[in-house]
Short mmCIF file of C-alpha atoms and ligand atoms in Angstrom, two decimals:
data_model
loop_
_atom_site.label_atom_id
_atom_site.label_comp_id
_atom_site.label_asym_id
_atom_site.label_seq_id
_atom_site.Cartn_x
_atom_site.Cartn_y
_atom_site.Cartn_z
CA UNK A 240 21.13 -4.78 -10.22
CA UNK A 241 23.33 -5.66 -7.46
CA UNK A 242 20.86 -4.51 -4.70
CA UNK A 243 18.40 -6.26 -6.19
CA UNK A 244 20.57 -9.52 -6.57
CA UNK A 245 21.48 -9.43 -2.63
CA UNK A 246 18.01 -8.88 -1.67
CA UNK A 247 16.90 -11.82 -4.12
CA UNK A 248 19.99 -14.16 -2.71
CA UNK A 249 19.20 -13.32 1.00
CA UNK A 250 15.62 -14.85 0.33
CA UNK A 251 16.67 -17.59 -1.69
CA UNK A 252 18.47 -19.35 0.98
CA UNK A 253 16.20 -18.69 3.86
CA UNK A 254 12.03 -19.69 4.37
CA UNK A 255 9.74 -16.58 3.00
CA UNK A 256 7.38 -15.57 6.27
CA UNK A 257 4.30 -15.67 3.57
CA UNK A 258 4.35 -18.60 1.03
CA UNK A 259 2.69 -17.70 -1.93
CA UNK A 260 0.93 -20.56 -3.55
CA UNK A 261 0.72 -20.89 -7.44
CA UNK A 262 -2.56 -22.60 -8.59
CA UNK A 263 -5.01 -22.39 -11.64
CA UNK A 264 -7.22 -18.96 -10.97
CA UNK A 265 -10.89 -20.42 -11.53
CA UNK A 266 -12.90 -17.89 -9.48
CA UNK A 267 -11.36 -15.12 -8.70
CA UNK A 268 -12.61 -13.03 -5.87
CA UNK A 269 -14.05 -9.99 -6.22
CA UNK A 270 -12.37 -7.26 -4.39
CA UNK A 271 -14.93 -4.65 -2.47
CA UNK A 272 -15.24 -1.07 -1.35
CA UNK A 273 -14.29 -1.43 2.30
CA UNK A 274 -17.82 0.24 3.62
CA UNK A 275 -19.81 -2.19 1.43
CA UNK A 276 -18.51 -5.31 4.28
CA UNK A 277 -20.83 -5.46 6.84
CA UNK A 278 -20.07 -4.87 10.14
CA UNK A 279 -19.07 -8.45 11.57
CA UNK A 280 -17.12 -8.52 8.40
CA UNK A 281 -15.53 -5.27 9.19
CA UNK A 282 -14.57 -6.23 12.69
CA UNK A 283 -13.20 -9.58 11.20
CA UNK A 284 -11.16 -7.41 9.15
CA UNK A 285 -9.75 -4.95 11.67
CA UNK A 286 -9.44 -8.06 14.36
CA UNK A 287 -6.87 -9.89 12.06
CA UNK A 288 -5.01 -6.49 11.39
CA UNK A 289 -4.75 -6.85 15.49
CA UNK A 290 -3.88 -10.33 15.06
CA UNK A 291 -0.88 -9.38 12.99
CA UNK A 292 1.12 -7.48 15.98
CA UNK A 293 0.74 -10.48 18.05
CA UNK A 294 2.45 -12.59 15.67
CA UNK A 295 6.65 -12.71 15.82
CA UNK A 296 9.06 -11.60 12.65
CA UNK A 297 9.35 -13.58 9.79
CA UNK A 298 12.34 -12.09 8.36
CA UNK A 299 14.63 -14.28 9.21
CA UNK A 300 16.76 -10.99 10.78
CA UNK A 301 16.74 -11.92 14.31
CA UNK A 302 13.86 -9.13 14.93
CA UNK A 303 11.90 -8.93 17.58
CA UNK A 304 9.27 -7.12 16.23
CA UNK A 305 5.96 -8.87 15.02
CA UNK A 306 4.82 -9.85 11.41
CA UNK A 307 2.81 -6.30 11.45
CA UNK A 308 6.36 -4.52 11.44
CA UNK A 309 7.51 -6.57 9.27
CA UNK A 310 5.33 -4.82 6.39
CA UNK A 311 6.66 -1.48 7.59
CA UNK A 312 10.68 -2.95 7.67
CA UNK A 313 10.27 -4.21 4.10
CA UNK A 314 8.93 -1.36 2.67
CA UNK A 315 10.93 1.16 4.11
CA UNK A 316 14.10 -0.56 3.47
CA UNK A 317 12.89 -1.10 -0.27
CA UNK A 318 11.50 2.62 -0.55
CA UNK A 319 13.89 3.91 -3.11
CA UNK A 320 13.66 1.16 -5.58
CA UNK A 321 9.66 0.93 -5.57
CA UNK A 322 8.31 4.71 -5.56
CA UNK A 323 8.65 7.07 -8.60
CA UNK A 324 9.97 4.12 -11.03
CA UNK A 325 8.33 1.33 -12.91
CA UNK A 326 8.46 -1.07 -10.18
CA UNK A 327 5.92 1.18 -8.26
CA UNK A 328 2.51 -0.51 -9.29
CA UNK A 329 3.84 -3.85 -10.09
CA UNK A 330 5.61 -4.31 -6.45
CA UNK A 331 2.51 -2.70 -3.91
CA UNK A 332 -0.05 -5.12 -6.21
CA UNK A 333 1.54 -8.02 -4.61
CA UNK A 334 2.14 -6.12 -0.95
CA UNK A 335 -1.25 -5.80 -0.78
CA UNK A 336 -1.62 -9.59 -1.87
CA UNK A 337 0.98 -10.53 1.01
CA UNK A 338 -1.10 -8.92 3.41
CA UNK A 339 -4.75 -10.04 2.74
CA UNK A 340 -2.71 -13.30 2.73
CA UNK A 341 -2.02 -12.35 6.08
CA UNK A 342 -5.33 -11.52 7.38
CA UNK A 343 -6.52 -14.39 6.11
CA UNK A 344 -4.15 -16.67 8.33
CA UNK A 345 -5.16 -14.20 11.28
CA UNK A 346 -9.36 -15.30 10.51
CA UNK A 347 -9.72 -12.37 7.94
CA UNK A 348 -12.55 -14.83 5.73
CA UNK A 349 -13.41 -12.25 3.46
CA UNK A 350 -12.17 -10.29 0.14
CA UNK A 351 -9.43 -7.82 0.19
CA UNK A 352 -10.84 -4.57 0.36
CA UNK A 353 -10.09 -1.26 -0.44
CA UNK A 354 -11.23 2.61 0.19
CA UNK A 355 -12.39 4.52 -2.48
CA UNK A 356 -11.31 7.73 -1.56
CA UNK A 357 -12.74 9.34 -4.37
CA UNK A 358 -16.36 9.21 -3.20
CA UNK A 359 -14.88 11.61 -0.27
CA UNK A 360 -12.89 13.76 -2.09
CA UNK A 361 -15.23 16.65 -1.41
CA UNK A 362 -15.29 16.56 2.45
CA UNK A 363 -12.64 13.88 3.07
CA UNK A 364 -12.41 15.06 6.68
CA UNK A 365 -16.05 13.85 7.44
CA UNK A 366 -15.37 10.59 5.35
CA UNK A 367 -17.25 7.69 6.76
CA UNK A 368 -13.90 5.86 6.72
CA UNK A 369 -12.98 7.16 9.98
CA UNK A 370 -15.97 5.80 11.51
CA UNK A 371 -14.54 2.11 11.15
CA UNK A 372 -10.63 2.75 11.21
CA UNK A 373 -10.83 5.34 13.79
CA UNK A 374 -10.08 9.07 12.85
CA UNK A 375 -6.81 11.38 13.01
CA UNK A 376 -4.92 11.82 15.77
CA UNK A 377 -5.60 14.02 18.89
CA UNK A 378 -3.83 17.44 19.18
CA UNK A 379 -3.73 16.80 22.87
CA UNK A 380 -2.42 12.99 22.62
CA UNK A 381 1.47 13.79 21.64
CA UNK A 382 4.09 11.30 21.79
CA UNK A 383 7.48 12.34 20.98
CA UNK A 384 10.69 9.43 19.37
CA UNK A 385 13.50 11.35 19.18
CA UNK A 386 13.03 14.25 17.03
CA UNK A 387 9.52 13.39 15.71
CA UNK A 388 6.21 13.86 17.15
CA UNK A 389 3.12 11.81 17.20
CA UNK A 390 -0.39 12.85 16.79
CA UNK A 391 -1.82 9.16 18.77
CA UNK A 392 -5.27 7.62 17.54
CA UNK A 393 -7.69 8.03 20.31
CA UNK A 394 -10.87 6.32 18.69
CA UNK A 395 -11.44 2.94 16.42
CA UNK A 396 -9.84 -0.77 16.49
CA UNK A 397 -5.93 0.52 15.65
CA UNK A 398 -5.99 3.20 18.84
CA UNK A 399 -3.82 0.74 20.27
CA UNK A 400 -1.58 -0.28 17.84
CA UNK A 401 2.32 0.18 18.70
CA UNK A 402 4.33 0.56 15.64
CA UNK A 403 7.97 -0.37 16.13
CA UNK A 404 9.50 1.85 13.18
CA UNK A 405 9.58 5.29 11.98
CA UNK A 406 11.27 4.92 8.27
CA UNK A 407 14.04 2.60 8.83
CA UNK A 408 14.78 3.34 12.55
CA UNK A 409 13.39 1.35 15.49
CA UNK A 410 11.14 3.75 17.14
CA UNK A 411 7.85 2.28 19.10
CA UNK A 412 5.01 4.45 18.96
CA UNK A 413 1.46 5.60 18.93
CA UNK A 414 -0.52 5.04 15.42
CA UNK A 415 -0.96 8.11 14.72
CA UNK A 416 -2.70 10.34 12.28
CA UNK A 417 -2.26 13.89 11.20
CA UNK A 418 -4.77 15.24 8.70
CA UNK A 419 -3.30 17.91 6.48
CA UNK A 420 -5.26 20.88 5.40
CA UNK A 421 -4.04 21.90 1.94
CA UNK A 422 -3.17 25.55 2.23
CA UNK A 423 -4.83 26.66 -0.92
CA UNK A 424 -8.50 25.78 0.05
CA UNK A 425 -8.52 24.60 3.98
CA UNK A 426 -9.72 22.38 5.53
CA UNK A 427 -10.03 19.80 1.93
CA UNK A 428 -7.38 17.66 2.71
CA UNK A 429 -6.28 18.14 -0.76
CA UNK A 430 -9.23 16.46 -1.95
CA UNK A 431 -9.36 17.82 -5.50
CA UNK A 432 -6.28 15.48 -6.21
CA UNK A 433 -8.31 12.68 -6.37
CA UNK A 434 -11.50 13.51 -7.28
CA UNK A 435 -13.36 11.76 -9.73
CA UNK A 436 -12.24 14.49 -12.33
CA UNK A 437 -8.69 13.57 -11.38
CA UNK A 438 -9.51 9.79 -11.72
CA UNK A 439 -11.09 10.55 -15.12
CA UNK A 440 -7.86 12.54 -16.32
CA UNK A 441 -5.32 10.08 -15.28
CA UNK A 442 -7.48 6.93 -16.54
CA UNK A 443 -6.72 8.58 -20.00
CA UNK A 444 -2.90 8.17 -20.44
CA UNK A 445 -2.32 6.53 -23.10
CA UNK A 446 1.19 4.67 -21.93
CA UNK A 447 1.97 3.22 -18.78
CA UNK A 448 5.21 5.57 -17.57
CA UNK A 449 2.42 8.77 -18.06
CA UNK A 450 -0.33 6.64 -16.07
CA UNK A 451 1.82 5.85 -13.43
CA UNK A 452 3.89 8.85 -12.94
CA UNK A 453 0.31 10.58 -12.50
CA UNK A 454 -1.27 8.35 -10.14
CA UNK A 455 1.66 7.72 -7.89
CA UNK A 456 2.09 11.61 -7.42
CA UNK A 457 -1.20 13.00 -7.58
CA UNK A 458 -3.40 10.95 -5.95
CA UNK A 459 -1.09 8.33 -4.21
CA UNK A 460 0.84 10.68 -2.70
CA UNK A 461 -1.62 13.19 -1.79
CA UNK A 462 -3.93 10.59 0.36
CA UNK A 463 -0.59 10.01 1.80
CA UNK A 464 0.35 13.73 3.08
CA UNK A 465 -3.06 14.32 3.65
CA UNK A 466 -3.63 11.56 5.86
CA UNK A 467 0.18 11.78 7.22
CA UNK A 468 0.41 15.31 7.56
CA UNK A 469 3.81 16.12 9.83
CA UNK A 470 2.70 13.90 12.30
CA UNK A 471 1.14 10.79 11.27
CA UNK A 472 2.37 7.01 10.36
CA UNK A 473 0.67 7.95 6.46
CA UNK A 474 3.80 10.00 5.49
CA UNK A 475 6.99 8.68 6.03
CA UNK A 476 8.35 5.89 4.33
CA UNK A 477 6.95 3.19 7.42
CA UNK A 478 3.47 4.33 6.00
CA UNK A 479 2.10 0.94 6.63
CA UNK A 480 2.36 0.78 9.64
CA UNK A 481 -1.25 2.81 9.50
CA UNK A 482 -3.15 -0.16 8.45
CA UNK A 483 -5.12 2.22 6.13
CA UNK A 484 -1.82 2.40 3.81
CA UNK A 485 -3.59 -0.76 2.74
CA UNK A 486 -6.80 -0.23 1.79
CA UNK A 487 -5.69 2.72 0.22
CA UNK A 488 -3.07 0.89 -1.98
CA UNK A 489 -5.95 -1.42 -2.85
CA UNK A 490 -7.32 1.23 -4.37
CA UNK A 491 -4.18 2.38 -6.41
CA UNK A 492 -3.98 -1.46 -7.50
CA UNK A 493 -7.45 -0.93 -8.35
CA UNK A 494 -7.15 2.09 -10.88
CA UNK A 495 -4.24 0.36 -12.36
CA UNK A 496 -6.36 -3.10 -13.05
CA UNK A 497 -9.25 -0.58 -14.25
CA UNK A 498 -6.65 1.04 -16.71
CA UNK A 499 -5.44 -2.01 -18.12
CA UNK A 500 -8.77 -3.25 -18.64
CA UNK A 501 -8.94 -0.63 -21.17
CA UNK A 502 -6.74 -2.28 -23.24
CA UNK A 503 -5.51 -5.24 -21.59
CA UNK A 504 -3.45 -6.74 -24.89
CA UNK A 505 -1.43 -4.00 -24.81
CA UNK A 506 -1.45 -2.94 -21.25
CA UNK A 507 -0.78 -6.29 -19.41
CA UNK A 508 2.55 -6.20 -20.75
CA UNK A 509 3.42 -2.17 -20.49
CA UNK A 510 5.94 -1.94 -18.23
CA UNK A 511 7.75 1.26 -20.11
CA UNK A 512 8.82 3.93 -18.10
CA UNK A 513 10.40 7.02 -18.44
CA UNK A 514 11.78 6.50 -14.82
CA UNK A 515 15.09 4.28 -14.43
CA UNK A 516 15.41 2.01 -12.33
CA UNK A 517 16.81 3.90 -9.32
CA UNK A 518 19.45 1.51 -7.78
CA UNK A 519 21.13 0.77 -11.14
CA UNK A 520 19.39 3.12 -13.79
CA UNK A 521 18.21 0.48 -16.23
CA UNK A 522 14.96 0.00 -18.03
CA UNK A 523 12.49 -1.84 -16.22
CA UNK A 524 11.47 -5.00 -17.93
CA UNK A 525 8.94 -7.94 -17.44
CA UNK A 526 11.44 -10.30 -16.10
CA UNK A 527 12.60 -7.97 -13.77
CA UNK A 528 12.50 -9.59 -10.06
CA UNK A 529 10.50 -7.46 -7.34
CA UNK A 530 12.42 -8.24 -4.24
CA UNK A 531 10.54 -8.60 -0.87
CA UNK A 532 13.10 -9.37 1.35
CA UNK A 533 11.88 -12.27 3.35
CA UNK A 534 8.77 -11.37 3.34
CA UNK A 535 8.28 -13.73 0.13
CA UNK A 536 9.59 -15.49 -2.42
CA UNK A 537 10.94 -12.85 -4.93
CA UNK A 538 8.69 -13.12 -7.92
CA UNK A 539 8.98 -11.39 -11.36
CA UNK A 540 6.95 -8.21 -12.45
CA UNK A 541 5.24 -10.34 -15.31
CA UNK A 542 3.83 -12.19 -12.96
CA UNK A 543 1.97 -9.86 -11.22
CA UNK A 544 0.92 -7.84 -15.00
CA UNK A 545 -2.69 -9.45 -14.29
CA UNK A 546 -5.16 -10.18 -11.00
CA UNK A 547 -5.86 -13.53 -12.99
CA UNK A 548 -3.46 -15.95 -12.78
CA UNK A 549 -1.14 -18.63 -10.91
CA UNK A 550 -0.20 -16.44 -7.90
CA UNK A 551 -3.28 -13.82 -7.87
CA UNK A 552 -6.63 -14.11 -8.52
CA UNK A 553 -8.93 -11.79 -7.97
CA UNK A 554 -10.95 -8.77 -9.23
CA UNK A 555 -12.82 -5.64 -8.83
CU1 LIG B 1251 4.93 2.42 -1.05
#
C-alpha cells in the first residue's frame, strides 16, 4: 500500500483539478450510444474534447501541458496498479466520470456517451464511428518521437490534436491511429473478440475476478490493439490521449453495470479477484482507495460499486 498511500497524501494536501460533488442521485442520466446524439450534439461533444487542450494542468506538478494531458499523465503513471487487477473496472468507471465532468465544464450539455463496438464487430473497419471521430491514421502522414512512429489523423474534429505524452515520457505528437488487421482472418480488426457472441459469453461469469479478467483481455484489450495497432495513441499506456479511449471505456463501464444488474445484491459488492493487487499483492477490498493523483479527490472503490449514488448518477 505504500504507493497507494503517497499518491493518496500528495492529493490530500493539494486542490483536485476536477471536484467531484456528492449529492442525492434523483434522476440519473441515461447514458447513450454515441451515434444515437445528433449531430449538433455530436459536435458539442467533440468541441469540448477540443476545449480540453486549451485548458492548463491541474496537477498541481508544475506541467505545462493542458487538462487533456492530464488524463493521459494520470493514467499512464497509474497503469500498473489499474489493468489486470481488481481495481481495473472500479478505477476507469470514475475516469470516465472525471472526464464527462470535464466536457461538461468545456459546454459538453449532454449525456456521457459511449461506442458500442459490438454492433461493428463484423466490419469494424467500415464502422460508422469513424465518420464522426475521424478514421485511422494515414500511411503517408508519419511522424516520428524518438524511436516511435506515428500514423497522424488526417480526417474528423481530433486531426489536430497534439498529444504531449507517449506512456510516461513527454513526447508531442500527431493523434494518431493504426488499425490492426488480425493475422488470422485480415482485414477484421479482431472483431470476433467482441462480438455479440463474445458479449453473451463473458456476461455469463458467474464471479466478478472471471468477468473481469475476460472483459479486460478480450474485448478491452483487443479494441485497444486493434485501434492502436504499432502506431497509434490506442495502444500504449497514454491510450487516452485518443479521445475514443473514452467512449470506448464507456462501454466497458457499461457491460460491467449490465452484469451487475444481473444480480445487483450480490454483484454491487463483488470486488473478489483472483488478481493481487500489483503494487503490494493484497486482496482488493471495498474500502480500498482508487488514487487519481490530482486529478481528484481519491475516493474508495465502494463508492463507485453503483452508477446510483452520492458521487455518480447515471445509467444506461
Ligand atoms: Cu486503462
Amino acid at each position: 500500500m505504500q504507493l497507494l498511500r503517497l499518491l493518496s497524501l500528495s492529493s490530500a494536501v493539494s486542490a483536485a483539478a476536477i471536484v467531484q460533488q456528492r449529492q442525492p442521485c434523483t434522476n440519473p442520466e441515461k447514458r447513450v450510444e454515441f451515434r444515437t446524439l445528433d449531430a449538433a450534439a455530436q459536435k458539442q461533444y467533440t468541441d469540448a474534447v477540443m476545449c480540453l487542450a486549451t485548458k492548463p494542468s491541474g496537477l498541481n506538478l508544475g506541467l505545462n501541458t493542458t487538462l487533456y494531458d492530464d488524463f493521459s499523465y494520470v493514467h499512464t503513471h497509474l497503469n500498473k496498479i489499474i489493468h489486470f487487477c481488481a481495481m481495473f473496472l472500479p478505477w476507469h468507471r470514475n475516469f470516465v466520470q472525471l472526464y464527462h465532468s470535464s466536457l461538461r465544464d468545456c459546454g459538453y450539455t449532454g449525456p456521457m456517451a459511449y461506442w458500442d463496438w459490438s454492433l461493428d464487430a463484423a466490419d469494424p473497419a467500415k464502422s460508422s464511428i469513424w465518420d464522426v471521430v475521424g478514421g485511422n491514421g494515414g500511411t503517408d502522414k508519419i511522424e516520428k518521437t524518438g524511436d516511435q512512429e506515428w500514423m497522424c489523423l488526417t480526417d474528423g474534429p481530433f486531426k489536430d490534436l497534439r498529444p504531449a505524452y507517449r506512456e510516461t515520457e513527454y513526447a508531442p505528437h500527431c493523434l494518431s491511429r493504426d488499425f490492426y488487421d488480425g493475422k488470422e482472418r485480415p482485414g477484421d480488426m479482431r472483431g470476433g473478440a467482441y462480438n455479440a457472441e463474445e458479449l453473451k459469453f463473458i456476461n455469463e461469469r458467474e464471479t466478478y475476478a472471471d468477468f473481469r479478467l475476460y472483459l479486460e483481455s478480450i474485448p478491452h484489450g483487443s479494441i485497444h490493439s486493434a485501434v492502436g495497432g504499432q502506431k497509434g495513441d490506442m495502444k500504449p499506456s497514454s491510450s487516452p490521449n485518443d479521445p475514443l479511449f473514452f467512449l470506448h471505456h464507456a462501454q466497458i463501464d457499461r457491460l460491467w453495470a449490465q452484469w451487475q444488474q444481473g444480480n445487483p445484491e450480490a454483484r454491487e459488492k463483488d470486488i473478489v479477484d483472483d488478481k493481487v493487487n500489483p503494487v503490494d499483492g493484497s486482496k482488493a477490498t471495498l474500502d480500498d482507495v482508487l488514487p487519481f493523483m490530482d486529478l481528484t479527490a481519491d475516493i474508495k472503490i465502494s463508492e463507485v460499486m453503483t452508477t446510483q449514488n452520492d458521487l455518480l448518477c447515471y445509467i444506461y
